[in-house]
XYZ file of C-alpha atoms in Angstrom:
363
model
C -0.042 -0.151 0.117
C 1.173 3.612 -1.171
C -0.617 5.267 1.186
C -0.121 5.932 5.455
C -3.183 6.228 6.849
C -3.816 7.763 10.402
C -7.590 5.754 10.891
C -7.957 1.769 11.496
C -10.232 -0.660 12.736
C -9.961 -2.068 16.201
C -12.109 -3.938 18.930
C -13.636 -1.906 21.522
C -11.509 -2.344 24.620
C -8.658 -3.181 22.395
C -5.687 -1.471 21.207
C -4.348 -3.720 18.579
C -5.928 -2.995 15.051
C -8.379 -5.520 14.428
C -7.339 -8.124 12.171
C -9.127 -7.738 8.236
C -9.351 -8.663 4.462
C -10.135 -7.987 1.817
C -11.156 -9.577 -0.803
C -12.862 -9.411 -4.734
C -15.481 -12.018 -4.056
C -15.095 -13.411 -7.221
C -11.336 -15.480 -8.419
C -10.546 -14.754 -4.577
C -12.791 -15.370 -1.180
C -11.696 -14.652 1.886
C -12.952 -14.359 5.935
C -13.589 -10.870 5.592
C -14.814 -8.065 2.801
C -16.180 -8.763 -0.195
C -16.136 -6.478 -3.003
C -19.181 -6.894 -4.389
C -21.244 -7.270 -1.728
C -19.707 -3.819 0.051
C -21.214 -2.339 -3.167
C -24.554 -4.115 -2.606
C -25.075 -2.592 1.219
C -23.590 0.781 0.274
C -26.244 0.701 -2.352
C -28.670 0.161 0.783
C -27.720 2.908 2.433
C -25.304 1.524 5.138
C -22.354 3.777 6.206
C -18.817 2.415 5.751
C -19.053 1.337 9.891
C -22.225 -0.458 9.395
C -20.669 -2.292 5.984
C -17.512 -2.777 8.087
C -20.152 -4.363 11.234
C -21.677 -6.413 8.905
C -18.779 -8.379 8.202
C -16.705 -8.291 11.616
C -17.918 -8.125 14.804
C -20.502 -5.569 15.864
C -18.180 -3.734 18.853
C -15.760 -2.900 16.129
C -15.009 0.702 16.064
C -12.848 3.263 13.620
C -10.009 4.714 15.657
C -7.727 7.519 14.994
C -3.973 7.792 15.868
C -2.155 10.937 16.635
C 1.047 9.397 15.279
C 1.892 9.000 11.078
C 5.333 8.150 9.925
C 6.823 7.217 7.132
C 9.331 4.873 9.103
C 8.464 1.161 8.056
C 10.610 0.198 10.602
C 9.318 -0.108 14.379
C 12.795 -0.559 16.169
C 13.302 2.411 18.383
C 16.701 3.118 16.455
C 19.119 2.066 19.583
C 19.862 -0.647 21.357
C 18.313 -1.115 25.380
C 19.906 -1.902 27.994
C 20.339 -1.883 31.598
C 19.883 2.202 32.670
C 16.898 2.770 29.365
C 14.137 4.040 30.524
C 10.823 5.086 28.470
C 8.142 3.658 26.649
C 10.059 1.460 24.697
C 11.354 -0.355 27.634
C 8.070 -0.588 28.762
C 6.943 -2.236 25.318
C 9.418 -5.225 25.660
C 8.642 -6.016 29.161
C 4.762 -6.203 28.423
C 6.251 -8.209 25.461
C 7.887 -10.533 27.342
C 5.678 -11.164 30.434
C 3.072 -12.300 27.756
C 5.718 -14.868 26.568
C 7.114 -15.753 29.153
C 3.306 -17.856 29.728
C 4.428 -19.719 27.013
C 8.013 -20.264 27.556
C 7.927 -19.912 31.496
C 11.854 -20.473 31.409
C 12.060 -17.083 30.977
C 12.130 -15.122 34.880
C 9.572 -12.682 35.749
C 10.434 -8.361 35.442
C 10.245 -7.078 38.992
C 11.763 -3.471 37.775
C 9.693 -0.673 37.704
C 7.512 -0.499 34.431
C 9.893 1.160 31.517
C 12.741 0.725 33.974
C 15.369 -1.536 32.253
C 17.233 -2.586 35.465
C 18.787 -6.526 36.271
C 15.175 -8.454 35.965
C 14.464 -7.196 32.808
C 18.417 -7.976 31.139
C 17.729 -10.923 32.801
C 14.607 -12.153 31.292
C 16.240 -10.242 28.018
C 19.117 -12.900 28.005
C 17.037 -16.050 28.757
C 15.057 -15.273 25.773
C 18.347 -14.795 23.839
C 19.528 -18.121 24.656
C 16.124 -19.966 24.278
C 15.598 -18.348 20.686
C 19.597 -18.669 19.633
C 19.822 -14.965 19.876
C 23.730 -13.156 21.516
C 22.483 -13.836 25.494
C 24.270 -10.366 26.278
C 20.975 -8.890 27.517
C 20.546 -6.169 25.478
C 17.911 -5.195 22.971
C 19.353 -4.576 19.515
C 17.317 -5.288 16.413
C 17.722 -8.698 15.996
C 16.372 -9.185 19.341
C 13.689 -6.658 18.804
C 12.222 -8.187 15.809
C 12.186 -11.285 17.203
C 10.303 -10.183 20.583
C 7.598 -8.522 18.412
C 7.470 -11.579 16.099
C 6.500 -14.050 19.286
C 4.255 -11.684 20.890
C 2.181 -11.596 17.405
C 2.772 -15.364 17.164
C 1.282 -16.387 21.131
C -1.428 -13.850 21.111
C -2.735 -14.208 17.913
C -2.928 -10.526 16.498
C -2.563 -11.242 12.961
C -5.745 -14.093 13.132
C -9.304 -13.122 13.783
C -9.775 -14.228 16.895
C -6.912 -12.339 18.035
C -6.142 -11.980 21.711
C -5.664 -8.059 21.175
C -4.055 -5.796 23.817
C -6.990 -5.268 26.117
C -7.531 -1.676 27.251
C -8.866 -1.887 31.071
C -8.145 -5.504 32.350
C -5.064 -4.990 34.215
C -4.933 -7.024 37.559
C -7.710 -5.117 39.800
C -11.004 -5.914 39.056
C -13.625 -2.880 38.847
C -15.396 -1.829 41.298
C -18.590 -1.669 39.757
C -21.946 -3.782 40.615
C -22.893 -5.248 36.871
C -26.482 -6.458 36.376
C -28.922 -6.899 33.535
C -29.515 -3.300 32.106
C -26.169 -2.649 32.584
C -23.775 -0.945 29.729
C -20.685 0.310 29.151
C -16.813 -0.031 29.372
C -17.308 -2.585 32.475
C -19.907 -4.346 31.116
C -17.563 -5.154 27.634
C -14.556 -5.946 30.188
C -16.603 -8.475 32.042
C -18.081 -9.924 28.650
C -14.048 -10.303 27.638
C -13.883 -12.313 30.713
C -16.515 -14.242 30.115
C -15.298 -15.112 26.929
C -12.050 -15.933 28.047
C -13.602 -18.414 30.643
C -15.736 -20.300 28.342
C -12.553 -21.168 26.491
C -11.690 -23.020 29.202
C -14.893 -23.968 30.946
C -17.578 -25.567 27.746
C -20.899 -24.828 30.255
C -20.156 -21.243 30.165
C -21.543 -19.430 26.892
C -19.677 -16.854 25.338
C -21.834 -13.788 25.106
C -21.203 -11.247 22.291
C -19.023 -8.328 23.525
C -21.568 -5.406 22.956
C -21.036 -3.954 26.601
C -24.876 -4.248 26.697
C -25.697 -6.855 29.718
C -28.650 -8.428 27.968
C -30.007 -11.974 28.878
C -26.811 -13.611 27.052
C -24.511 -12.137 29.618
C -26.808 -13.146 31.936
C -26.689 -16.823 31.143
C -23.023 -16.959 30.683
C -22.699 -14.914 34.185
C -24.762 -17.531 36.068
C -23.139 -20.610 34.557
C -19.755 -19.223 35.297
C -21.283 -18.848 38.842
C -22.429 -22.026 39.066
C -19.028 -23.441 38.349
C -17.118 -21.259 40.927
C -19.703 -22.696 43.666
C -21.064 -18.706 43.862
C -24.200 -17.291 44.292
C -25.893 -17.780 41.134
C -27.764 -14.681 40.793
C -26.252 -13.176 37.207
C -25.278 -9.950 39.211
C -21.548 -9.145 39.169
C -20.268 -8.171 42.498
C -16.585 -7.729 43.996
C -16.133 -12.134 44.383
C -17.555 -12.647 40.911
C -15.523 -10.142 39.454
C -12.553 -11.475 41.368
C -13.189 -15.460 40.401
C -13.008 -13.593 36.622
C -10.062 -11.655 37.293
C -8.819 -15.195 38.642
C -9.558 -17.579 35.756
C -8.364 -14.566 33.241
C -4.477 -14.316 34.847
C -4.318 -17.835 35.409
C -5.884 -19.018 32.200
C -3.023 -20.928 30.846
C -2.604 -22.536 33.868
C -6.270 -24.327 34.056
C -6.077 -26.420 30.905
C -4.910 -30.243 32.084
C -2.392 -32.107 30.274
C -4.095 -35.248 28.099
C -3.289 -38.300 30.211
C -3.829 -41.953 29.366
C -3.658 -43.159 33.072
C -4.582 -41.433 36.484
C -0.676 -42.229 37.203
C 1.113 -40.716 34.523
C 0.824 -37.123 32.777
C 2.097 -36.251 29.535
C 4.639 -33.347 29.133
C 5.813 -31.225 25.623
C 9.461 -30.993 26.347
C 10.062 -26.848 26.594
C 13.619 -24.756 25.490
C 15.653 -25.485 28.727
C 14.602 -28.642 29.812
C 16.389 -31.717 30.807
C 15.648 -34.751 32.606
C 16.525 -33.746 35.692
C 14.345 -30.630 36.022
C 11.744 -32.402 34.982
C 11.700 -34.934 37.256
C 12.340 -32.412 39.834
C 9.078 -30.575 38.848
C 7.015 -33.694 38.981
C 8.239 -35.325 42.144
C 9.885 -38.286 40.183
C 13.404 -39.498 39.028
C 15.093 -39.378 35.420
C 15.243 -43.306 36.103
C 11.687 -43.690 36.536
C 10.901 -41.095 33.449
C 13.638 -42.481 31.377
C 11.798 -46.313 32.001
C 9.096 -45.000 31.239
C 9.800 -43.488 27.792
C 12.108 -46.655 26.995
C 15.034 -43.671 26.407
C 18.771 -44.718 26.605
C 20.501 -41.732 27.425
C 19.561 -37.837 28.621
C 19.136 -36.340 25.268
C 15.439 -34.984 24.533
C 14.723 -32.428 22.415
C 12.172 -29.720 22.272
C 8.645 -30.447 21.022
C 8.969 -34.244 22.077
C 6.348 -35.556 24.116
C 7.325 -37.225 27.203
C 5.274 -39.537 29.499
C 5.847 -38.715 33.210
C 5.357 -41.188 36.117
C 3.575 -39.157 39.096
C 2.591 -40.193 42.647
C -1.191 -40.393 43.312
C -0.992 -36.936 45.690
C 0.295 -33.462 43.988
C 3.774 -32.741 45.316
C 3.801 -29.271 46.762
C 6.517 -27.205 47.945
C 6.480 -24.539 51.008
C 6.590 -21.144 50.629
C 6.745 -18.156 53.230
C 4.493 -15.221 52.779
C 6.101 -11.749 52.281
C 5.371 -8.409 51.670
C 3.360 -7.782 49.110
C 2.566 -10.906 48.005
C -0.633 -12.062 46.509
C -2.139 -15.595 45.813
C -2.097 -14.340 41.899
C 1.754 -13.477 42.529
C 2.699 -16.320 44.062
C 0.572 -18.544 41.468
C 2.177 -16.919 38.623
C 5.431 -17.653 40.372
C 5.063 -20.946 40.383
C 3.265 -21.556 37.310
C 0.128 -22.990 39.489
C -3.547 -21.305 40.028
C -4.925 -19.010 42.179
C -7.695 -21.943 42.204
C -4.854 -24.903 43.013
C -3.564 -22.967 45.890
C -6.893 -22.093 47.264
C -7.824 -25.480 46.784
C -4.448 -27.494 48.479
C -3.865 -24.725 51.609
C -8.364 -25.157 52.467
C -8.809 -21.127 51.918
C -12.038 -19.552 51.534
C -10.507 -16.003 50.487
C -8.048 -14.320 49.142
C -6.631 -12.794 52.464
C -3.256 -13.948 53.068
C -0.658 -12.515 56.454
C 2.791 -12.411 56.298
C 4.701 -15.111 57.976
C 1.754 -17.650 56.928
C 3.427 -20.845 55.491
C 1.652 -22.212 52.315
C 1.615 -25.449 50.164
C 2.166 -24.507 46.562
C 1.738 -27.549 43.969
C 4.739 -28.005 41.729
C 3.167 -30.094 39.216
């Protein structure tokens, strides 16, 4: 395309552009706008936005950016390293945090947003090792574009079912109480979270993300409350909000691995894995894994599926709560879920006290 535009299509509550496609509808077809179909709709008097909404979700909008540039590269132009600050640092920190959900060997970043300090450097260095880049902890052009590529891949930004970059999700639930008839941004957030939950809990119907709390949204809320053993009143108060956020923030860890029998699980080898690390994680031995998988040595490859023998009771470690800890923070640190922590420790709320000893599952 030879012209740079300052308007683009996005979903309400999203930062990223919504992936759209256009075909002539005759020699080529696609999941998107059809040239001759749009002509028919225009002749019926529909506006451009109404035409778009006839092909794409009803909650899309046309956004406008104040930034227009002819520079085709997103790379900031200079390397980012310890001591760097600003929006570019914040961008790579956000990318790494999301990529880490798929590649948990990358350590968590604890530096302040936009501040490139030791934990950001450690995350960058591990990322570089995993993807065969020079592990110098400096984000140059090759590391920047690899981060961008992986972030796009794990969030499916170029797909119609993109995760998107959500607005207003964060880690703190809204304080509003929503019920049938409610409208606005908090309802869009609610509907987005219910759609995420519906992916992992088949009993939850996925409501339309239109910002209107109608009967479909109420059914989804009630189903979610029943699954989470909350009062199924169809009203979204603080307990329902918190449960929704717990599912959203731990979504990647809520999908059980298929298992051929109750004494084993299936594990896909990740970058950085070794038989010793896997054995330690699942409370077994290297010899037991080798025997189960008919291995004659210690060599394993990324993507290899291993059958791991596990004991009947889940293994766990003991963790002493520190100042600033939360169940979500601990669950994220140890690759588990808030629900698993609450179940293992018999907790009925997410309140913690400093010095409290928690059992943390490691499988």
